Amino acid sequence: MKQLEDKVQHRINTLCKELTQISETHQDHVIGQVTVRHLLGGMRGLKAMVCNTSFVDPHQGLFISGYSVPEFEDRTPEEIFFLLCTGSFPTSSELAELKEELQKRAEVPPYVWNMLRSLPKETHPMTMFSLAILCMEGESVFKKKYLEGIPKSDFWRYTLEDALNLIAKLPSLAAGIYRILFMSGNLIEPDPELDLAGNFTRMLGINNKDKSFADLIRLYLVLHCDHEGGNVSAFTARVVNSALSNIYYATSAGLNGLAGPLHGLANQVCLHFITQIHEQLGLEASKEKIRKYLYNTLDSGNVIPGYGHAVLRETDPRFTSFMGFGEKHCSDSPYFKTVKKLFEVTPPILKEYKGGKIANPWPNVDAISGSLLYHYGMIHFDFYTVMFGLSRTLGFCAQNIIARGLNQPIIRPKSITNQGLKGLTKGL
């Protein structure tokens, strides 16, 4: 993996030089104010860390190393991981090297399968995914090398080693969990001729005759790969790894954050909402009936799932990308049709509801992703978060490889008591 290592080393050197210059000349420069709103509101919007793998613009959406969604949506997960780590897309030679590295690291240890099969059948698939990754922590190369006394300058190299070993196993692991929980339990062997997304689709063992399903899986894994550094899962993984806990610990922790209803479960909540519409209004409900249903939902104190975002203030470009896929491949699906109708009627309602107080009336990626998966036969809602986690691990790993290369310190913000807060605000 020399080509990848060389590119990562170059990026680390470049970023380190930039940060050194900024630190030397602007170390005490004030970036912004910390308000009581930040302290009591989950630190939302507070600029408190540096992340170079991705950035979310409120109006243009996700950028991966400077590339917008339309510029990377046709790529593969392997290409995206290379982009996250290096800041550039791989050449054909670099991509071939990366694929070869992942292929030879892909076998999941037998003890992992034994552990997963021993769990109760009602275990959530995300719990199984997190446990399986944590179970492999003893495989960590970083852990072994750290105990041998490697210099800090090599921390990133063995974090990269761990990342490649982990990412290579994720398609087999995720697909195996699906088959253990929801199918016969028999595992499907990977095909060395297929890439990461293609193998994952093959090993799931559903809808393999429809080539567009494999393309949907590829698109899903690409669009969910990273979303800057402050979201719950990425930030959790960064905090854990900042203590030099290896990538297995960090990824498992990040996935546990992703499993929450306010983060990774959002797509299945959106799909459940659409299912409720179909149950109550029928598969071909008119826009007028849906409009009334939405008003009733808002009047009862509930939100419209899939609409609004912590950062975005326009339609999520990832939603737009999935919409394009749906128009091309499954325009007759009742679920896709309902997604389209919701897109047409929901924003105008949210813009005017109770004086238009909703900051962002536009859809995010979760408003559509689950419906597309369901159309292709992936009907087990609980598994969607595992797919999200498979993709987002690419971002976890890349962020921490770079963080270790920059020798970033342990993340340790200062907390304050109510009494201390009263003291700070006294007299204002």
Short mmCIF file of C-alpha atoms in Angstrom, two decimals:
data_model
loop_
_atom_site.label_atom_id
_atom_site.label_comp_id
_atom_site.label_asym_id
_atom_site.label_seq_id
_atom_site.Cartn_x
_atom_site.Cartn_y
_atom_site.Cartn_z
CA MET A 1 0.00 0.00 0.00
CA LYS A 2 2.97 2.28 -0.63
CA GLN A 3 1.09 4.59 -2.99
CA LEU A 4 -1.66 5.24 -0.45
CA GLU A 5 0.85 5.73 2.35
CA ASP A 6 2.85 8.21 0.27
CA LYS A 7 -0.27 10.23 -0.55
CA VAL A 8 -1.44 10.25 3.08
CA GLN A 9 2.03 11.31 4.23
CA HIS A 10 2.00 14.16 1.71
CA ARG A 11 -1.40 15.34 2.90
CA ILE A 12 -0.38 15.16 6.55
CA ASN A 13 2.79 17.15 5.83
CA THR A 14 0.80 19.81 3.96
CA LEU A 15 -1.86 20.11 6.65
CA CYS A 16 0.75 20.15 9.41
CA LYS A 17 2.63 22.98 7.71
CA GLU A 18 -0.57 25.00 7.34
CA LEU A 19 -1.58 24.46 10.97
CA THR A 20 1.91 25.32 12.21
CA GLN A 21 1.85 28.61 10.32
CA ILE A 22 -1.62 29.44 11.63
CA SER A 23 -0.62 28.56 15.18
CA GLU A 24 2.58 30.61 15.07
CA THR A 25 0.91 33.76 13.79
CA HIS A 26 -2.68 33.55 15.05
CA GLN A 27 -2.64 31.34 18.16
CA ASP A 28 -4.66 33.81 20.25
CA HIS A 29 -6.98 34.92 17.47
CA VAL A 30 -10.64 34.76 18.54
CA ILE A 31 -12.71 32.54 16.23
CA GLY A 32 -16.07 33.27 17.81
CA GLN A 33 -17.98 33.66 21.04
CA VAL A 34 -19.17 30.89 23.32
CA THR A 35 -22.66 31.75 24.50
CA VAL A 36 -24.99 30.30 27.08
CA ARG A 37 -27.01 29.02 24.11
CA HIS A 38 -23.98 26.92 23.07
CA LEU A 39 -23.53 25.47 26.55
CA LEU A 40 -27.19 24.56 26.97
CA GLY A 41 -27.89 23.63 23.35
CA GLY A 42 -25.49 20.76 22.82
CA MET A 43 -22.72 23.04 21.50
CA ARG A 44 -24.59 23.24 18.19
CA GLY A 45 -22.83 25.50 15.72
CA LEU A 46 -19.84 26.07 18.01
CA LYS A 47 -16.60 26.04 16.01
CA ALA A 48 -14.37 23.92 18.22
CA MET A 49 -12.38 21.49 16.07
CA VAL A 50 -10.63 21.08 12.72
CA CYS A 51 -11.73 18.41 10.20
CA ASN A 52 -10.18 18.21 6.73
CA THR A 53 -11.93 15.14 5.33
CA SER A 54 -15.27 16.82 4.67
CA PHE A 55 -17.25 20.02 5.14
CA VAL A 56 -20.96 20.81 5.11
CA ASP A 57 -21.97 24.12 3.59
CA PRO A 58 -25.43 25.29 4.78
CA HIS A 59 -26.54 25.98 1.20
CA GLN A 60 -24.46 23.64 -0.97
CA GLY A 61 -24.33 20.58 1.26
CA LEU A 62 -21.57 18.02 1.69
CA PHE A 63 -18.08 18.44 0.26
CA ILE A 64 -15.53 15.61 0.44
CA SER A 65 -12.03 17.11 0.32
CA GLY A 66 -13.39 20.01 -1.72
CA TYR A 67 -15.59 17.92 -4.08
CA SER A 68 -19.37 18.42 -4.06
CA VAL A 69 -21.94 15.59 -4.18
CA PRO A 70 -22.46 15.77 -7.97
CA GLU A 71 -18.69 15.51 -8.40
CA PHE A 72 -18.29 12.28 -6.39
CA GLU A 73 -21.68 10.53 -6.47
CA ASP A 74 -20.61 8.22 -9.32
CA ARG A 75 -17.49 6.96 -7.51
CA THR A 76 -16.97 3.75 -5.53
CA PRO A 77 -16.45 3.46 -1.74
CA GLU A 78 -12.79 2.56 -2.36
CA GLU A 79 -12.28 5.77 -4.32
CA ILE A 80 -14.08 7.76 -1.65
CA PHE A 81 -11.91 6.34 1.14
CA PHE A 82 -8.80 7.26 -0.85
CA LEU A 83 -10.22 10.76 -1.35
CA LEU A 84 -11.04 11.14 2.35
CA CYS A 85 -7.51 10.14 3.34
CA THR A 86 -5.47 11.90 0.68
CA GLY A 87 -7.55 14.79 -0.64
CA SER A 88 -7.46 13.44 -4.21
CA PHE A 89 -9.10 10.68 -6.22
CA PRO A 90 -6.88 7.66 -6.88
CA THR A 91 -5.22 6.97 -10.19
CA SER A 92 -5.97 3.59 -11.78
CA SER A 93 -2.74 2.22 -10.27
CA GLU A 94 -3.51 3.59 -6.80
CA LEU A 95 -7.05 2.22 -6.92
CA ALA A 96 -5.85 -1.22 -8.00
CA GLU A 97 -3.35 -1.26 -5.12
CA LEU A 98 -6.04 -0.30 -2.61
CA LYS A 99 -8.47 -2.92 -3.87
CA GLU A 100 -5.75 -5.57 -3.65
CA GLU A 101 -4.95 -4.56 -0.08
CA LEU A 102 -8.60 -4.77 0.94
CA GLN A 103 -9.06 -8.14 -0.76
CA LYS A 104 -6.23 -9.83 1.10
CA ARG A 105 -7.45 -8.46 4.46
CA ALA A 106 -11.13 -9.32 4.01
CA GLU A 107 -11.49 -12.59 5.94
CA VAL A 108 -13.47 -12.27 9.17
CA PRO A 109 -11.96 -14.32 12.05
CA PRO A 110 -14.04 -17.44 12.88
CA TYR A 111 -14.39 -16.40 16.55
CA VAL A 112 -16.39 -13.36 15.42
CA TRP A 113 -18.98 -15.53 13.67
CA ASN A 114 -19.13 -17.82 16.72
CA MET A 115 -19.80 -14.82 18.94
CA LEU A 116 -22.50 -13.40 16.65
CA ARG A 117 -24.31 -16.74 16.35
CA SER A 118 -24.34 -17.10 20.14
CA LEU A 119 -26.32 -13.89 20.65
CA PRO A 120 -30.09 -13.93 21.24
CA LYS A 121 -32.12 -13.74 18.03
CA GLU A 122 -33.75 -10.51 19.19
CA THR A 123 -30.38 -8.72 19.38
CA HIS A 124 -30.46 -5.53 17.32
CA PRO A 125 -28.27 -5.79 14.17
CA MET A 126 -26.46 -2.57 15.12
CA THR A 127 -25.57 -4.09 18.48
CA MET A 128 -24.15 -7.10 16.65
CA PHE A 129 -22.17 -4.87 14.28
CA SER A 130 -20.65 -2.84 17.10
CA LEU A 131 -19.89 -5.96 19.16
CA ALA A 132 -18.24 -7.69 16.20
CA ILE A 133 -15.91 -4.75 15.61
CA LEU A 134 -15.08 -4.46 19.30
CA CYS A 135 -14.54 -8.22 19.41
CA MET A 136 -11.73 -7.82 16.85
CA GLU A 137 -9.89 -5.22 18.93
CA GLY A 138 -7.23 -7.80 19.75
CA GLU A 139 -6.27 -7.75 16.06
CA SER A 140 -5.14 -4.11 16.31
CA VAL A 141 -1.70 -3.53 14.78
CA PHE A 142 -1.56 -0.08 16.35
CA LYS A 143 -2.06 -1.59 19.80
CA LYS A 144 0.82 -4.02 19.33
CA LYS A 145 3.16 -1.41 17.86
CA TYR A 146 2.33 1.13 20.56
CA LEU A 147 3.33 -1.37 23.24
CA GLU A 148 6.61 -1.85 21.37
CA GLY A 149 7.30 1.87 21.74
CA ILE A 150 6.86 3.28 18.23
CA PRO A 151 7.42 7.05 17.79
CA LYS A 152 4.46 9.43 17.48
CA SER A 153 5.40 10.07 13.88
CA ASP A 154 4.34 6.49 13.07
CA PHE A 155 0.98 6.54 14.88
CA TRP A 156 -0.90 7.34 11.67
CA ARG A 157 0.73 4.50 9.73
CA TYR A 158 -0.59 1.84 12.10
CA THR A 159 -3.95 3.58 12.41
CA LEU A 160 -4.11 3.29 8.62
CA GLU A 161 -3.11 -0.39 8.91
CA ASP A 162 -5.94 -1.00 11.37
CA ALA A 163 -8.36 0.97 9.19
CA LEU A 164 -7.62 -1.13 6.10
CA ASN A 165 -7.96 -4.35 8.08
CA LEU A 166 -11.30 -3.22 9.48
CA ILE A 167 -12.82 -1.72 6.32
CA ALA A 168 -11.91 -4.84 4.33
CA LYS A 169 -14.02 -7.00 6.66
CA LEU A 170 -17.07 -4.74 6.93
CA PRO A 171 -18.98 -5.99 3.82
CA SER A 172 -18.73 -9.64 4.93
CA LEU A 173 -19.51 -8.71 8.50
CA ALA A 174 -22.56 -6.56 7.73
CA ALA A 175 -23.96 -9.00 5.16
CA GLY A 176 -23.35 -11.91 7.53
CA ILE A 177 -25.32 -10.19 10.29
CA TYR A 178 -28.20 -9.70 7.87
CA ARG A 179 -28.22 -13.36 6.90
CA ILE A 180 -27.89 -14.60 10.51
CA LEU A 181 -30.80 -12.47 11.71
CA PHE A 182 -33.18 -12.35 8.77
CA MET A 183 -32.38 -15.28 6.48
CA SER A 184 -31.15 -18.88 6.68
CA GLY A 185 -27.94 -17.99 8.52
CA ASN A 186 -25.79 -19.43 5.75
CA LEU A 187 -23.05 -17.05 4.71
CA ILE A 188 -22.18 -16.21 1.11
CA GLU A 189 -18.53 -16.13 0.15
CA PRO A 190 -17.15 -12.91 -1.39
CA ASP A 191 -16.19 -12.74 -5.05
CA PRO A 192 -12.59 -11.52 -5.50
CA GLU A 193 -13.59 -9.94 -8.82
CA LEU A 194 -16.09 -7.58 -7.19
CA ASP A 195 -15.44 -4.31 -5.40
CA LEU A 196 -16.55 -3.48 -1.85
CA ALA A 197 -20.10 -2.40 -2.74
CA GLY A 198 -20.57 -5.19 -5.27
CA ASN A 199 -19.48 -7.83 -2.79
CA PHE A 200 -21.69 -6.46 -0.05
CA THR A 201 -24.68 -6.64 -2.40
CA ARG A 202 -23.77 -10.18 -3.46
CA MET A 203 -23.28 -11.42 0.12
CA LEU A 204 -26.63 -10.04 1.25
CA GLY A 205 -28.22 -12.55 -1.10
CA ILE A 206 -31.27 -10.46 -1.99
CA ASN A 207 -32.24 -9.11 -5.40
CA ASN A 208 -28.91 -10.03 -7.00
CA LYS A 209 -30.53 -10.25 -10.45
CA ASP A 210 -31.35 -6.51 -10.52
CA LYS A 211 -28.16 -4.62 -11.32
CA SER A 212 -29.69 -1.32 -10.22
CA PHE A 213 -29.86 -2.63 -6.64
CA ALA A 214 -26.06 -2.97 -6.62
CA ASP A 215 -25.80 0.59 -7.91
CA LEU A 216 -28.12 1.79 -5.15
CA ILE A 217 -25.91 0.10 -2.54
CA ARG A 218 -22.84 1.73 -4.09
CA LEU A 219 -24.54 5.14 -4.07
CA TYR A 220 -25.74 4.68 -0.48
CA LEU A 221 -22.25 3.78 0.78
CA VAL A 222 -20.73 6.75 -1.06
CA LEU A 223 -23.26 9.38 0.06
CA HIS A 224 -23.14 8.44 3.76
CA CYS A 225 -19.34 8.18 4.08
CA ASP A 226 -18.62 11.35 6.09
CA HIS A 227 -20.35 14.53 7.28
CA GLU A 228 -17.63 16.69 8.85
CA GLY A 229 -16.31 16.16 12.37
CA GLY A 230 -18.96 17.41 14.77
CA ASN A 231 -21.80 14.95 14.27
CA VAL A 232 -22.41 12.54 17.14
CA SER A 233 -20.81 9.44 15.63
CA ALA A 234 -17.74 11.05 14.03
CA PHE A 235 -17.09 13.21 17.08
CA THR A 236 -17.42 10.23 19.41
CA ALA A 237 -14.95 8.24 17.32
CA ARG A 238 -12.55 11.20 17.31
CA VAL A 239 -12.77 11.65 21.09
CA VAL A 240 -12.14 7.96 21.75
CA ASN A 241 -9.23 7.76 19.32
CA SER A 242 -7.74 10.98 20.74
CA ALA A 243 -6.98 8.95 23.87
CA LEU A 244 -5.00 6.60 21.56
CA SER A 245 -7.66 3.95 21.88
CA ASN A 246 -7.26 2.08 18.59
CA ILE A 247 -9.57 2.28 15.59
CA TYR A 248 -11.62 -0.75 16.71
CA TYR A 249 -12.51 0.93 20.00
CA ALA A 250 -13.15 4.24 18.24
CA THR A 251 -15.32 2.77 15.49
CA SER A 252 -17.42 0.72 17.89
CA ALA A 253 -17.99 3.82 20.02
CA GLY A 254 -18.90 5.91 16.98
CA LEU A 255 -21.39 3.28 15.83
CA ASN A 256 -23.02 3.30 19.26
CA GLY A 257 -23.67 7.01 18.77
CA LEU A 258 -24.93 6.40 15.25
CA ALA A 259 -27.49 3.91 16.60
CA GLY A 260 -29.52 6.65 18.29
CA PRO A 261 -32.95 7.78 17.02
CA LEU A 262 -31.67 11.34 16.53
CA HIS A 263 -28.81 10.21 14.29
CA GLY A 264 -28.59 6.95 12.33
CA LEU A 265 -32.13 5.72 12.94
CA ALA A 266 -33.63 8.69 11.11
CA ASN A 267 -34.01 6.93 7.75
CA GLN A 268 -36.13 4.13 9.21
CA VAL A 269 -38.25 6.70 11.07
CA CYS A 270 -38.90 8.38 7.72
CA LEU A 271 -39.81 5.08 6.09
CA HIS A 272 -42.15 4.26 8.98
CA PHE A 273 -43.85 7.62 8.43
CA ILE A 274 -44.43 6.80 4.75
CA THR A 275 -45.73 3.35 5.70
CA GLN A 276 -48.23 5.02 8.05
CA ILE A 277 -49.39 7.27 5.21
CA HIS A 278 -49.97 4.22 3.01
CA GLU A 279 -51.83 2.38 5.77
CA GLN A 280 -54.14 5.32 6.48
CA LEU A 281 -54.49 6.94 3.07
CA GLY A 282 -53.64 4.16 0.61
CA LEU A 283 -50.68 3.59 -1.72
CA GLU A 284 -51.86 6.22 -4.20
CA ALA A 285 -52.85 8.96 -1.75
CA SER A 286 -53.44 12.34 -3.39
CA LYS A 287 -51.28 15.34 -2.58
CA GLU A 288 -54.30 17.02 -1.01
CA LYS A 289 -54.86 14.08 1.38
CA ILE A 290 -51.15 14.04 2.23
CA ARG A 291 -51.25 17.79 2.84
CA LYS A 292 -54.06 17.36 5.39
CA TYR A 293 -52.19 14.46 6.99
CA LEU A 294 -49.11 16.67 7.43
CA TYR A 295 -51.10 19.45 9.05
CA ASN A 296 -52.64 16.94 11.48
CA THR A 297 -49.15 15.64 12.27
CA LEU A 298 -47.84 19.14 13.03
CA ASP A 299 -50.96 20.13 15.01
CA SER A 300 -50.48 17.08 17.23
CA GLY A 301 -47.01 18.34 18.20
CA ASN A 302 -45.01 15.97 15.99
CA VAL A 303 -42.44 16.74 13.29
CA ILE A 304 -42.30 15.66 9.66
CA PRO A 305 -39.49 13.08 9.58
CA GLY A 306 -36.76 13.75 7.03
CA TYR A 307 -37.31 17.49 6.87
CA GLY A 308 -34.88 19.93 8.47
CA HIS A 309 -31.20 19.58 9.32
CA ALA A 310 -28.81 20.84 12.01
CA VAL A 311 -26.53 22.48 9.43
CA LEU A 312 -28.21 22.54 6.01
CA ARG A 313 -30.56 25.34 4.97
CA GLU A 314 -31.42 24.00 1.50
CA THR A 315 -32.44 20.63 0.05
CA ASP A 316 -29.73 18.11 0.89
CA PRO A 317 -27.80 17.33 -2.34
CA ARG A 318 -27.68 13.70 -1.22
CA PHE A 319 -31.50 13.70 -1.31
CA THR A 320 -31.31 15.13 -4.83
CA SER A 321 -28.87 12.39 -5.84
CA PHE A 322 -31.18 9.67 -4.56
CA MET A 323 -34.14 11.35 -6.29
CA GLY A 324 -32.27 11.12 -9.58
CA PHE A 325 -31.64 7.43 -8.95
CA GLY A 326 -35.32 6.85 -8.12
CA GLU A 327 -36.54 8.62 -11.25
CA LYS A 328 -34.26 6.44 -13.35
CA HIS A 329 -34.75 3.05 -11.73
CA CYS A 330 -37.96 2.87 -9.66
CA SER A 331 -40.28 5.70 -10.65
CA ASP A 332 -43.31 3.35 -10.37
CA SER A 333 -42.61 2.41 -6.75
CA PRO A 334 -45.44 3.58 -4.46
CA TYR A 335 -42.83 4.48 -1.84
CA PHE A 336 -40.87 6.63 -4.26
CA LYS A 337 -44.09 8.26 -5.48
CA THR A 338 -44.99 9.19 -1.92
CA VAL A 339 -41.50 10.59 -1.34
CA LYS A 340 -42.01 12.81 -4.41
CA LYS A 341 -45.42 13.99 -3.22
CA LEU A 342 -44.02 14.79 0.22
CA PHE A 343 -41.22 16.78 -1.42
CA GLU A 344 -43.79 18.81 -3.33
CA VAL A 345 -46.14 19.57 -0.43
CA THR A 346 -44.01 19.56 2.75
CA PRO A 347 -41.69 22.58 2.26
CA PRO A 348 -44.55 25.04 1.51
CA ILE A 349 -46.40 23.84 4.60
CA LEU A 350 -43.36 24.18 6.86
CA LYS A 351 -42.58 27.62 5.42
CA GLU A 352 -45.91 29.03 6.53
CA TYR A 353 -46.84 26.85 9.53
CA LYS A 354 -47.19 29.02 12.65
CA GLY A 355 -45.58 31.99 10.98
CA GLY A 356 -42.78 30.08 9.27
CA LYS A 357 -40.65 29.59 12.38
CA ILE A 358 -39.01 26.41 11.07
CA ALA A 359 -35.42 27.24 10.09
CA ASN A 360 -35.10 24.61 7.36
CA PRO A 361 -38.22 23.25 5.59
CA TRP A 362 -36.20 21.20 3.10
CA PRO A 363 -35.59 17.43 2.96
CA ASN A 364 -32.42 15.71 4.09
CA VAL A 365 -31.01 12.41 2.86
CA ASP A 366 -33.08 10.34 5.31
CA ALA A 367 -36.33 11.46 3.65
CA ILE A 368 -35.69 9.08 0.75
CA SER A 369 -32.90 6.55 1.42
CA GLY A 370 -34.98 4.02 3.38
CA SER A 371 -37.79 4.05 0.82
CA LEU A 372 -35.40 3.09 -1.98
CA LEU A 373 -33.92 0.23 0.05
CA TYR A 374 -37.40 -1.02 0.90
CA HIS A 375 -38.41 -0.99 -2.77
CA TYR A 376 -35.58 -3.42 -3.58
CA GLY A 377 -36.63 -5.92 -0.92
CA MET A 378 -34.59 -4.81 2.06
CA ILE A 379 -37.65 -4.76 4.28
CA HIS A 380 -35.95 -5.11 7.67
CA PHE A 381 -35.83 -1.53 8.94
CA ASP A 382 -33.44 -2.30 11.77
CA PHE A 383 -30.65 -3.16 9.35
CA TYR A 384 -30.54 0.27 7.72
CA THR A 385 -28.36 1.70 10.47
CA VAL A 386 -25.79 -1.05 9.91
CA MET A 387 -25.49 0.05 6.28
CA PHE A 388 -25.13 3.63 7.45
CA GLY A 389 -22.41 2.49 9.85
CA LEU A 390 -20.59 0.52 7.18
CA SER A 391 -20.37 3.67 5.09
CA ARG A 392 -19.63 6.12 7.89
CA THR A 393 -16.72 3.98 9.14
CA LEU A 394 -14.84 5.20 6.06
CA GLY A 395 -15.06 8.70 7.51
CA PHE A 396 -14.25 7.62 11.07
CA CYS A 397 -11.08 5.95 9.88
CA ALA A 398 -9.92 8.74 7.58
CA GLN A 399 -10.50 11.44 10.20
CA ASN A 400 -8.49 9.56 12.79
CA ILE A 401 -5.66 8.63 10.44
CA ILE A 402 -5.16 12.32 9.74
CA ALA A 403 -5.61 13.31 13.39
CA ARG A 404 -2.87 10.90 14.43
CA GLY A 405 -0.64 12.16 11.64
CA LEU A 406 -1.07 15.71 12.93
CA ASN A 407 -0.36 14.56 16.51
CA GLN A 408 -3.60 16.15 17.65
CA PRO A 409 -3.97 16.08 21.44
CA ILE A 410 -6.55 14.32 23.55
CA ILE A 411 -9.94 16.05 23.28
CA ARG A 412 -10.84 17.39 26.68
CA PRO A 413 -13.16 20.44 26.84
CA LYS A 414 -13.90 22.12 30.17
CA SER A 415 -17.32 21.70 31.76
CA ILE A 416 -19.00 24.14 34.14
CA THR A 417 -21.60 23.84 36.91
CA ASN A 418 -24.87 25.75 37.17
CA GLN A 419 -23.29 27.76 39.97
CA GLY A 420 -20.30 28.58 37.81
CA LEU A 421 -22.57 29.60 34.96
CA LYS A 422 -24.52 31.89 37.28
CA GLY A 423 -21.24 33.50 38.31
CA LEU A 424 -20.20 34.10 34.71
CA THR A 425 -23.54 35.66 33.82
CA LYS A 426 -23.92 37.72 36.98
CA GLY A 427 -24.43 41.39 36.26
CA LEU A 428 -25.19 40.90 32.54
#
